[in-house]
XYZ file of N, CA and C in Angstrom:
825
model
N -31.784 11.062 230.193
C -31.679 12.099 229.155
C -31.047 11.502 227.903
N -31.663 11.760 226.748
C -31.161 11.142 225.514
C -30.003 11.946 224.927
N -29.127 11.232 224.217
C -27.978 11.859 223.569
C -28.449 12.639 222.336
N -27.760 13.740 221.984
C -28.161 14.489 220.775
C -27.951 13.696 219.488
N -27.199 12.576 219.582
C -26.930 11.773 218.383
C -27.821 10.533 218.290
N -28.802 10.402 219.161
C -29.641 9.213 219.144
C -30.686 9.316 218.040
N -31.303 8.190 217.707
C -32.251 8.123 216.604
C -33.496 8.968 216.865
N -33.775 9.211 218.147
C -34.951 9.990 218.500
C -34.878 11.403 217.900
N -33.653 11.969 217.816
C -33.487 13.317 217.285
C -33.305 13.302 215.772
N -32.582 12.345 215.234
C -32.314 12.309 213.795
C -33.562 11.978 213.002
N -34.532 11.267 213.593
C -35.753 10.901 212.874
C -36.611 12.119 212.539
N -36.467 13.185 213.298
C -37.302 14.363 213.057
C -36.804 15.198 211.884
N -35.609 14.938 211.420
C -35.055 15.709 210.302
C -35.664 15.242 208.984
N -35.775 16.160 208.014
C -36.296 15.810 206.702
C -35.211 15.245 205.803
N -35.628 14.843 204.625
C -34.684 14.355 203.620
C -33.890 15.527 203.048
N -32.746 15.239 202.484
C -31.976 16.275 201.779
C -32.665 16.519 200.443
N -33.113 17.750 200.189
C -33.891 18.021 198.978
C -32.992 18.048 197.742
N -33.627 17.937 196.579
C -32.896 17.794 195.316
C -31.942 18.951 195.049
N -32.393 20.175 195.332
C -31.528 21.336 195.103
C -30.246 21.274 195.908
N -30.325 20.710 197.106
C -29.149 20.537 197.976
C -28.208 19.490 197.393
N -28.769 18.414 196.909
C -27.965 17.317 196.369
C -27.227 17.732 195.100
N -27.850 18.590 194.297
C -27.233 19.009 193.030
C -25.945 19.783 193.267
N -25.883 20.535 194.361
C -24.683 21.308 194.647
C -23.456 20.449 194.913
N -23.683 19.206 195.361
C -22.557 18.312 195.678
C -21.937 17.694 194.425
N -22.662 17.751 193.288
C -22.135 17.108 192.074
C -22.651 15.697 191.959
N -21.768 14.707 192.168
C -22.137 13.289 192.148
C -22.819 12.930 190.830
N -24.016 12.369 190.871
C -24.712 11.930 189.656
C -25.260 13.101 188.844
N -25.196 14.320 189.396
C -25.728 15.484 188.687
C -24.670 16.192 187.845
N -23.463 15.652 187.808
C -22.403 16.296 187.028
C -22.712 16.246 185.532
N -22.220 17.226 184.814
C -22.457 17.309 183.372
C -21.744 16.181 182.632
N -22.377 15.638 181.582
C -21.824 14.517 180.816
C -20.919 15.061 179.706
N -19.674 15.274 180.033
C -18.766 15.952 179.098
C -17.832 15.010 178.339
N -17.843 13.719 178.661
C -16.850 12.828 178.042
C -17.104 12.622 176.552
N -18.313 12.933 176.049
C -18.602 12.768 174.628
C -18.430 14.061 173.843
N -18.136 15.166 174.535
C -18.026 16.452 173.846
C -16.797 16.481 172.927
N -16.885 17.261 171.870
C -15.823 17.299 170.854
C -14.692 18.258 171.207
N -14.938 19.158 172.135
C -13.891 20.096 172.532
C -14.487 21.457 172.813
N -13.648 22.372 173.299
C -14.087 23.725 173.606
C -14.191 24.541 172.324
N -15.344 25.168 172.116
C -15.553 25.997 170.932
C -15.175 27.433 171.273
N -14.005 27.858 170.781
C -13.485 29.190 171.128
C -12.830 29.828 169.914
N -12.648 31.156 169.992
C -11.862 31.868 168.980
C -10.390 31.454 169.095
N -9.612 31.828 168.080
C -8.158 31.636 168.166
C -7.609 32.483 169.313
N -6.476 32.064 169.847
C -5.778 32.910 170.812
C -5.307 34.158 170.079
N -5.632 35.326 170.609
C -5.307 36.590 169.933
C -3.800 36.716 169.751
N -3.360 36.945 168.515
C -1.928 37.097 168.231
C -1.697 38.333 167.355
N -0.470 38.519 166.925
C -0.095 39.702 166.129
C -0.877 39.759 164.820
N -1.054 38.590 164.175
C -1.752 38.545 162.889
C -3.177 39.074 163.014
N -3.863 38.708 164.079
C -5.250 39.161 164.255
C -5.318 40.616 164.700
N -4.371 41.046 165.520
C -4.412 42.405 166.056
C -4.099 43.468 165.010
N -3.258 43.122 164.027
C -2.796 44.131 163.067
C -3.201 43.852 161.625
N -3.636 42.660 161.318
C -4.024 42.336 159.941
C -5.135 41.315 159.933
N -4.885 40.185 159.266
C -5.852 39.078 159.292
C -5.132 37.785 158.964
N -5.791 36.683 159.254
C -5.266 35.364 158.935
C -6.400 34.535 158.333
N -6.058 33.737 157.320
C -7.079 32.986 156.601
C -7.094 31.531 157.044
N -8.302 31.009 157.248
C -8.482 29.597 157.568
C -9.526 28.997 156.651
N -9.605 27.670 156.636
C -10.588 26.991 155.795
C -11.412 26.024 156.651
N -12.732 26.009 156.400
C -13.628 25.106 157.134
C -13.457 23.707 156.548
N -12.934 22.786 157.353
C -12.681 21.424 156.867
C -13.838 20.478 157.141
N -14.624 20.787 158.176
C -15.733 19.891 158.505
C -16.729 20.614 159.408
N -17.983 20.197 159.324
C -19.026 20.684 160.236
C -19.570 19.473 160.971
N -19.483 19.480 162.300
C -19.789 18.299 163.105
C -20.854 18.605 164.148
N -21.453 17.547 164.662
C -22.412 17.668 165.765
C -21.667 17.483 167.080
N -22.000 18.311 168.047
C -21.420 18.191 169.382
C -22.515 17.718 170.335
N -22.390 16.504 170.912
C -23.443 15.996 171.801
C -23.704 16.948 172.967
N -24.979 17.235 173.217
C -25.342 18.132 174.300
C -25.381 19.589 173.903
N -25.052 19.887 172.645
C -25.067 21.276 172.163
C -26.053 21.373 170.994
N -26.868 22.406 170.984
C -27.869 22.550 169.928
C -27.289 23.016 168.606
N -26.179 23.758 168.653
C -25.586 24.318 167.437
C -24.462 23.424 166.921
N -24.303 23.336 165.587
C -23.177 22.560 165.039
C -21.849 23.281 165.247
N -20.766 22.524 165.199
C -19.423 23.092 165.327
C -18.715 23.033 163.977
N -17.850 24.002 163.728
C -17.062 24.039 162.498
C -15.597 23.806 162.832
N -14.997 22.822 162.153
C -13.555 22.607 162.281
C -12.859 23.496 161.257
N -12.021 24.406 161.742
C -11.346 25.366 160.869
C -9.835 25.189 161.008
N -9.147 25.093 159.869
C -7.694 24.902 159.877
C -6.999 26.180 159.423
N -6.093 26.688 160.247
C -5.276 27.862 159.929
C -3.830 27.429 159.756
N -3.031 28.272 159.095
C -1.578 28.083 159.076
C -1.015 28.567 160.403
N -0.092 27.802 160.974
C 0.558 28.239 162.203
C 1.459 29.431 161.891
N 1.323 30.504 162.672
C 2.064 31.741 162.383
C 3.523 31.673 162.818
N 3.908 30.639 163.573
C 5.268 30.576 164.109
C 6.132 29.503 163.454
N 5.509 28.400 163.048
C 6.309 27.307 162.468
C 5.525 26.637 161.344
N 6.176 25.746 160.618
C 5.541 25.054 159.490
C 4.615 23.965 160.032
N 3.371 24.341 160.237
C 2.396 23.407 160.798
C 0.998 23.966 160.600
N 0.003 23.115 160.825
C -1.391 23.545 160.781
C -1.887 23.800 162.195
N -2.781 24.733 162.323
C -3.398 25.035 163.612
C -4.896 24.801 163.473
N -5.412 23.785 164.154
C -6.819 23.414 164.014
C -7.631 24.007 165.159
N -8.724 24.681 164.796
C -9.581 25.337 165.774
C -11.000 24.796 165.657
N -11.763 24.970 166.735
C -13.150 24.533 166.777
C -14.014 25.755 167.094
N -14.867 26.141 166.118
C -15.740 27.305 166.296
C -17.191 26.852 166.334
N -18.038 27.631 167.004
C -19.482 27.434 166.860
C -19.855 27.993 165.500
N -20.482 27.167 164.649
C -20.730 27.547 163.260
C -21.775 28.655 163.167
N -21.447 29.684 162.381
C -22.419 30.746 162.103
C -23.368 30.275 161.002
N -24.556 30.845 160.957
C -25.557 30.473 159.950
C -24.991 30.709 158.548
N -25.020 29.667 157.724
C -24.511 29.783 156.357
C -23.105 29.248 156.165
N -22.464 28.786 157.237
C -21.108 28.224 157.120
C -21.151 26.901 156.363
N -20.173 26.663 155.479
C -20.120 25.419 154.703
C -18.673 24.940 154.612
N -18.498 23.654 154.334
C -17.151 23.098 154.216
C -16.473 23.665 152.966
N -15.201 23.979 153.128
C -14.458 24.603 152.035
C -14.492 26.119 152.075
N -15.289 26.691 152.972
C -15.385 28.146 153.085
C -14.126 28.712 153.715
N -13.692 29.861 153.222
C -12.557 30.551 153.829
C -13.064 31.458 154.943
N -12.436 31.337 156.111
C -12.755 32.180 157.272
C -11.584 33.118 157.497
N -11.864 34.407 157.576
C -10.821 35.396 157.814
C -10.988 35.955 159.224
N -9.912 35.922 159.992
C -9.944 36.397 161.376
C -8.917 37.507 161.535
N -9.370 38.664 162.004
C -8.437 39.751 162.240
C -9.067 41.123 162.084
N -8.296 42.132 162.424
C -8.759 43.523 162.414
C -9.119 43.989 161.007
N -8.391 43.505 159.984
C -8.599 43.981 158.614
C -9.408 42.999 157.762
N -10.092 42.059 158.429
C -10.963 41.138 157.687
C -12.198 41.890 157.199
N -12.838 41.343 156.157
C -14.037 41.987 155.616
C -15.267 41.631 156.435
N -16.280 42.484 156.352
C -17.521 42.264 157.087
C -18.392 41.264 156.313
N -18.033 39.985 156.438
C -18.752 38.901 155.757
C -19.135 37.868 156.802
N -20.312 37.283 156.646
C -20.821 36.298 157.611
C -19.809 35.170 157.798
N -19.475 34.893 159.054
C -18.505 33.845 159.383
C -17.146 34.369 159.764
N -16.815 35.589 159.321
C -15.510 36.163 159.649
C -15.472 36.658 161.091
N -14.264 36.692 161.654
C -14.068 37.092 163.049
C -13.311 38.412 163.072
N -13.891 39.398 163.727
C -13.315 40.735 163.753
C -13.480 41.360 165.132
N -12.646 42.355 165.461
C -12.921 43.113 166.688
C -14.172 43.961 166.493
N -14.911 44.184 167.558
C -16.168 44.927 167.483
C -15.936 46.349 166.960
N -14.760 46.913 167.253
C -14.463 48.289 166.826
C -14.427 48.428 165.313
N -14.169 47.326 164.589
C -14.078 47.374 163.130
C -15.427 47.168 162.452
N -16.494 47.015 163.237
C -17.828 46.762 162.675
C -18.702 48.009 162.803
N -19.578 48.236 161.832
C -20.504 49.371 161.958
C -21.629 49.080 162.943
N -22.260 50.113 163.419
C -23.387 49.961 164.347
C -24.556 49.274 163.646
N -25.220 48.374 164.384
C -26.337 47.623 163.808
C -25.949 46.259 163.276
N -24.659 45.907 163.365
C -24.198 44.606 162.868
C -24.722 43.482 163.748
N -25.138 42.389 163.106
C -25.550 41.168 163.819
C -24.293 40.350 164.090
N -24.032 40.042 165.366
C -22.812 39.316 165.736
C -23.145 38.185 166.703
N -22.225 37.234 166.803
C -22.393 36.117 167.735
C -21.025 35.696 168.254
N -21.012 34.778 169.217
C -19.761 34.294 169.820
C -18.882 35.482 170.233
N -19.454 36.364 171.035
C -18.822 37.640 171.379
C -17.986 37.486 172.644
N -16.828 38.128 172.638
C -16.003 38.169 173.844
C -16.577 39.211 174.807
N -16.649 38.864 176.092
C -17.100 39.849 177.092
C -15.911 40.580 177.714
N -14.741 39.933 177.682
C -13.495 40.565 178.137
C -12.449 40.336 177.056
N -11.473 41.200 176.977
C -10.441 41.088 175.942
C -9.705 39.749 176.053
N -9.729 38.972 174.989
C -8.963 37.731 174.947
C -9.602 36.542 175.618
N -10.895 36.616 176.011
C -11.501 35.440 176.649
C -12.006 34.418 175.633
N -11.879 34.716 174.341
C -12.112 33.787 173.220
C -13.583 33.448 172.995
N -14.482 34.298 173.472
C -15.895 34.174 173.129
C -16.732 33.513 174.198
N -17.693 34.287 174.762
C -18.561 33.739 175.814
C -20.041 34.072 175.605
N -20.365 35.100 174.817
C -21.754 35.572 174.695
C -22.374 35.127 173.369
N -23.667 34.814 173.390
C -24.451 34.433 172.201
C -23.804 33.260 171.467
N -23.778 32.089 172.131
C -23.167 30.896 171.533
C -24.164 29.751 171.346
N -25.422 29.935 171.803
C -26.426 28.887 171.642
C -27.060 28.979 170.256
N -27.747 27.925 169.826
C -28.275 27.851 168.469
C -29.275 28.975 168.198
N -29.049 29.665 167.068
C -29.947 30.724 166.625
C -29.768 32.052 167.330
N -28.841 32.149 168.274
C -28.700 33.384 169.056
C -27.763 34.386 168.369
N -27.955 35.654 168.702
C -27.095 36.712 168.167
C -27.195 37.949 169.042
N -26.206 38.814 168.932
C -26.217 40.118 169.588
C -26.316 41.190 168.499
N -26.759 42.357 168.884
C -26.808 43.491 167.964
C -25.876 44.578 168.494
N -24.981 45.043 167.634
C -24.051 46.109 168.013
C -24.803 47.444 167.970
N -24.929 48.084 169.113
C -25.745 49.304 169.205
C -24.924 50.551 168.912
N -23.802 50.732 169.629
C -23.052 51.979 169.474
C -21.606 51.796 169.915
N -20.766 52.749 169.468
C -19.363 52.812 169.883
C -19.130 54.113 170.639
N -18.316 54.043 171.673
C -17.868 55.255 172.366
C -16.372 55.369 172.133
N -15.996 56.249 171.212
C -14.590 56.365 170.816
C -13.721 56.952 171.923
N -14.321 57.743 172.780
C -13.546 58.376 173.857
C -13.123 57.353 174.908
N -14.054 56.482 175.306
C -13.749 55.502 176.364
C -13.210 54.187 175.814
N -13.432 53.930 174.505
C -12.971 52.667 173.921
C -13.873 51.494 174.251
N -15.149 51.785 174.513
C -16.116 50.732 174.816
C -17.250 50.750 173.794
N -17.865 49.589 173.598
C -19.003 49.464 172.692
C -20.187 48.881 173.455
N -21.386 49.205 172.983
C -22.615 48.740 173.636
C -23.313 47.742 172.732
N -23.681 46.598 173.283
C -24.358 45.568 172.506
C -25.666 45.177 173.191
N -26.580 44.633 172.387
C -27.841 44.118 172.920
C -27.755 42.601 172.920
N -27.916 41.996 174.076
C -27.791 40.542 174.236
C -29.080 39.846 173.786
N -29.025 38.525 173.560
C -30.237 37.788 173.168
C -31.385 37.936 174.168
N -31.064 38.178 175.445
C -32.098 38.343 176.466
C -32.808 39.682 176.349
N -32.222 40.607 175.568
C -32.770 41.955 175.457
C -32.021 42.950 176.317
N -31.170 42.451 177.216
C -30.392 43.335 178.086
C -29.269 44.001 177.290
N -28.871 45.181 177.725
C -27.765 45.902 177.080
C -26.493 45.668 177.901
N -25.380 45.559 177.190
C -24.104 45.313 177.881
C -23.016 46.151 177.216
N -22.108 46.666 178.032
C -20.971 47.438 177.530
C -19.717 46.570 177.586
N -19.024 46.463 176.451
C -17.814 45.640 176.370
C -16.689 46.471 175.750
N -15.436 46.117 175.996
C -14.324 46.821 175.335
C -14.417 46.671 173.815
N -14.121 47.733 173.087
C -14.251 47.707 171.624
C -13.250 46.769 170.957
N -12.228 46.351 171.688
C -11.252 45.408 171.129
C -11.707 43.956 171.193
N -12.840 43.691 171.836
C -13.359 42.323 171.922
C -13.741 41.812 170.532
N -13.457 40.534 170.292
C -13.753 39.948 168.982
C -15.141 39.317 168.955
N -15.678 39.186 167.746
C -16.978 38.541 167.561
C -17.047 37.976 166.149
N -17.925 36.996 165.966
C -18.174 36.423 164.644
C -19.327 37.180 164.006
N -19.190 37.495 162.720
C -20.258 38.196 162.001
C -21.375 37.207 161.677
N -22.618 37.591 161.977
C -23.769 36.726 161.701
C -24.364 36.164 162.977
N -25.265 35.195 162.811
C -25.882 34.550 163.965
C -25.521 33.070 163.994
N -25.663 32.448 165.156
C -25.336 31.034 165.314
C -26.330 30.182 164.519
N -25.849 29.142 163.873
C -26.732 28.276 163.092
C -27.558 27.370 164.014
N -28.556 26.730 163.461
C -29.425 25.846 164.235
C -30.580 26.573 164.875
N -30.950 27.747 164.345
C -32.057 28.520 164.903
C -33.395 27.818 164.704
N -34.329 28.076 165.603
C -35.650 27.456 165.520
C -35.691 26.042 166.053
N -34.640 25.629 166.730
C -34.559 24.256 167.238
C -35.668 23.958 168.242
N -36.010 24.947 169.061
C -37.015 24.733 170.106
C -38.451 24.855 169.593
N -38.620 25.254 168.312
C -39.978 25.388 167.760
C -40.642 24.035 167.575
N -39.841 23.013 167.315
C -40.399 21.672 167.125
C -40.644 21.031 168.495
N -41.865 20.567 168.770
C -42.147 19.969 170.084
C -41.458 18.613 170.252
N -41.136 18.278 171.503
C -40.487 16.989 171.793
C -41.448 15.819 171.570
N -42.735 16.032 171.774
C -43.817 15.069 171.508
C -43.878 13.882 172.457
N -42.755 13.263 172.755
C -42.822 12.063 173.601
C -41.673 12.037 174.607
N -41.863 11.240 175.631
C -40.881 11.178 176.722
C -39.539 10.642 176.242
N -39.561 9.728 175.263
C -38.310 9.153 174.756
C -37.402 10.199 174.148
N -37.990 11.195 173.466
C -37.191 12.270 172.868
C -36.544 13.113 173.952
N -37.320 13.434 174.996
C -36.778 14.215 176.117
C -35.672 13.434 176.824
N -35.851 12.126 176.929
C -34.839 11.283 177.579
C -33.508 11.395 176.849
N -33.548 11.274 175.521
C -32.304 11.321 174.743
C -31.709 12.725 174.702
N -32.576 13.741 174.781
C -32.076 15.117 174.796
C -31.234 15.381 176.037
N -31.752 14.974 177.208
C -31.063 15.279 178.474
C -30.024 14.239 178.853
N -30.055 13.073 178.203
C -29.087 12.017 178.510
C -27.657 12.487 178.227
N -27.489 13.270 177.152
C -26.152 13.742 176.786
C -25.811 15.077 177.453
N -26.767 15.666 178.160
C -26.506 16.937 178.833
C -26.131 16.711 180.296
N -27.123 16.316 181.108
C -26.893 16.117 182.537
C -28.135 15.453 183.129
N -28.036 15.020 184.361
C -29.170 14.381 185.025
C -30.121 15.458 185.550
N -30.994 15.956 184.670
C -31.944 16.994 185.075
C -33.369 16.672 184.627
N -33.602 15.443 184.148
C -34.932 15.052 183.662
C -35.152 13.583 184.004
N -36.347 13.159 184.392
C -37.543 13.958 184.655
C -37.457 14.660 186.012
N -38.270 15.711 186.172
C -38.300 16.482 187.423
C -39.610 16.208 188.151
N -39.516 15.685 189.342
C -40.718 15.485 190.165
C -41.063 16.810 190.836
N -42.335 17.217 190.739
C -42.774 18.479 191.356
C -42.755 18.355 192.882
N -42.439 19.466 193.517
C -42.391 19.476 194.978
C -43.727 19.144 195.619
N -44.848 19.627 195.013
C -46.167 19.388 195.599
C -46.592 17.926 195.484
N -45.902 17.166 194.613
C -46.225 15.747 194.451
C -45.472 14.872 195.447
N -44.590 15.500 196.268
C -43.772 14.743 197.214
C -44.442 14.685 198.591
N -43.789 13.961 199.476
C -44.224 13.905 200.869
C -43.615 15.075 201.645
N -44.166 15.423 202.801
C -43.630 16.554 203.575
C -42.165 16.372 203.965
N -41.725 15.134 204.132
C -40.348 14.868 204.543
C -39.356 15.187 203.424
N -39.823 15.183 202.165
C -38.930 15.299 201.023
C -38.848 16.707 200.429
N -39.836 17.553 200.744
C -39.872 18.876 200.102
C -40.744 19.826 200.927
N -40.371 21.114 200.990
C -41.212 22.067 201.732
C -42.623 22.221 201.162
N -42.820 21.879 199.879
C -44.146 21.996 199.265
C -44.937 20.687 199.355
N -44.375 19.648 199.931
C -45.001 18.326 199.928
C -46.121 18.194 200.940
N -46.899 17.111 200.783
C -47.951 16.770 201.760
C -49.263 17.467 201.493
N -50.266 17.116 202.298
C -51.604 17.705 202.157
C -52.519 16.786 201.370
N -53.820 16.946 201.578
C -54.785 16.106 200.882
C -54.963 16.472 199.420
N -54.560 17.669 199.056
C -54.556 18.074 197.647
C -53.164 18.575 197.317
N -52.815 18.535 196.028
C -51.485 18.999 195.637
C -51.472 20.528 195.619
N -51.124 21.105 196.764
C -51.022 22.551 196.862
C -49.863 22.902 197.776
N -49.313 24.091 197.571
C -48.151 24.514 198.370
C -48.576 24.799 199.809
N -49.681 25.506 199.976
C -50.208 25.764 201.319
C -49.690 27.028 201.963
N -48.708 27.666 201.318
C -48.181 28.937 201.818
C -47.543 29.663 200.646
N -47.079 30.845 200.858
C -46.457 31.619 199.779
C -45.242 30.888 199.224
N -45.088 30.917 197.904
C -43.952 30.214 197.279
C -42.680 31.050 197.308
N -42.769 32.319 197.710
C -41.565 33.142 197.825
C -40.803 32.750 199.094
N -39.498 32.810 199.029
C -38.655 32.433 200.164
C -37.506 33.427 200.266
N -37.109 33.738 201.464
C -36.079 34.759 201.650
C -34.719 34.259 201.143
N -33.872 35.208 200.802
C -32.582 34.880 200.190
C -31.626 34.178 201.125
N -31.744 34.415 202.449
C -30.812 33.785 203.392
C -31.429 32.555 204.053
N -32.438 31.961 203.423
C -33.068 30.761 203.981
C -32.079 29.594 203.961
N -32.200 28.650 204.893
C -31.321 27.475 204.851
C -31.588 26.646 203.596
N -30.592 25.866 203.212
C -30.641 25.162 201.926
C -31.856 24.249 201.798
N -32.290 23.644 202.895
C -33.424 22.723 202.845
C -34.768 23.403 202.672
N -34.776 24.734 202.822
C -36.025 25.498 202.694
C -36.047 26.352 201.428
N -34.913 26.462 200.763
C -34.751 27.426 199.678
C -35.288 26.873 198.356
N -36.603 26.831 198.228
C -37.255 26.379 197.001
C -38.391 27.347 196.674
N -38.741 27.424 195.406
C -39.801 28.334 194.991
C -39.216 29.592 194.391
N -39.848 30.729 194.661
C -39.390 32.016 194.142
C -38.412 32.615 195.143
N -37.114 32.425 194.873
C -36.073 32.786 195.835
C -35.782 34.281 195.763
N -35.916 34.950 196.899
C -35.617 36.393 197.034
C -36.262 37.202 195.916
N -37.533 36.916 195.619
C -38.227 37.588 194.515
C -38.444 39.061 194.835
N -38.095 39.929 193.881
C -38.339 41.364 194.069
C -39.835 41.645 193.998
N -40.486 40.963 193.061
C -41.936 41.102 192.940
C -42.487 39.799 192.363
N -43.783 39.567 192.534
C -44.414 38.377 191.986
C -45.734 38.780 191.336
N -46.339 37.856 190.618
C -47.639 38.121 190.003
C -47.523 38.647 188.595
N -48.675 38.853 187.991
C -48.739 39.311 186.609
C -48.390 40.789 186.532
N -47.657 41.149 185.448
C -47.325 42.555 185.236
C -48.552 43.268 184.684
N -49.001 44.293 185.395
C -50.196 45.014 184.965
C -49.841 46.443 184.555
N -50.714 47.052 183.771
C -50.577 48.460 183.423
C -49.364 48.743 182.563
N -48.703 49.878 182.832
C -47.564 50.339 182.031
C -46.419 49.337 182.095
N -46.172 48.756 183.278
C -45.089 47.779 183.443
C -45.302 46.571 182.530
N -46.568 46.117 182.422
C -46.884 44.976 181.558
C -46.650 45.281 180.096
N -47.017 46.500 179.668
C -46.822 46.912 178.267
C -45.335 46.982 177.935
N -44.543 47.567 178.838
C -43.096 47.675 178.631
C -42.432 46.302 178.581
N -42.876 45.394 179.459
C -42.311 44.034 179.478
C -42.630 43.297 178.193
N -43.858 43.458 177.670
C -44.257 42.812 176.420
C -43.431 43.326 175.246
N -43.191 44.657 175.233
C -42.376 45.244 174.172
C -40.944 44.747 174.227
N -40.398 44.636 175.442
C -39.026 44.140 175.621
C -38.899 42.689 175.154
N -39.950 41.909 175.427
C -39.956 40.506 175.011
C -39.977 40.392 173.490
N -40.818 41.218 172.847
C -40.888 41.210 171.381
C -39.559 41.669 170.773
N -38.947 42.663 171.398
C -37.644 43.147 170.927
C -36.578 42.080 171.024
N -36.633 41.267 172.104
C -35.678 40.155 172.273
C -35.847 39.095 171.210
N -37.128 38.844 170.796
C -37.391 37.836 169.754
C -36.889 38.313 168.403
N -37.061 39.613 168.133
C -36.622 40.165 166.842
C -35.114 40.101 166.725
C-alpha cells in the first residue's frame, strides 16, 4: 500500500493557478517604492471645521503608477511657526501659485476643499470622503468626479452619484474638492504597441501580460486543454468553489446579453455614468 505522501498521489494534482498565487503576494505585490506619497486631504482641524485655511500650490508632479498628477500644497501650520506640506490629487485647472482654500467657509471655486454640506446640489466634486475624517477615498482617478444629488437636513446625510453611476449616501460633514480630477481622457489614446503596455504596468504591478486560461494546458488552468481553444463547459463557477477552480464568472447572478427593458435601462445608466 502506497503512502499518501508518495509521488504517485502528488503527480495527479494540478499546478497552482495564477489567481491563487496572486493572493500570496510575492512577485505580484504593488510597486510602491517610486510613489511620491499618499494623496489625502489635510487632517481635519479647528480651522477647517469653523472657518478656512489658505494654502498655495508650489508644484505639480507626476506620480508613477497614477494617471492623475499630484499637487504639492503648502499651508501655514496652525499650531507653531512652520509650514505644513500636503499632497493632493490635482483638480482640473490647478496651476502653480494658485491659492487653495480649505474649510467650511471657503468659496465654491474649483480646487477648494469644503464639506459637502456647504455645497449646493448639482455640484461637481472629487476626492470625496466616504466617512468623516478619512481624508478622501472616492473619485480620485484621472478625469473622475461625483455629482452631489441632494441633502437631507433631518438626518445630516447627503446623496452623491459615483463615477460608476451608483448612488451613495455619505455624512454631510464629509469633505470634497470642488471640480473633477485632472488628466481626463487618458484612456482614449490607444496603447498601440506592447512596449507602451509594458511601461504602463511596470510601475503599477505584475499584471501584464496575461495568458488566457484556454491557451494553457489542463494541468495549469480549469479552461486549459482540448484540440481547440475552448472552455468546454460553462464559465460560471459557484461562490464557494475551491481556489484552484474559482475562475471565470464567479457567483454570477446572471449572464448573457441584456435584452428588452433591462438592456435599455442598462444602456441609459451607462450613458449617465459617462456624462
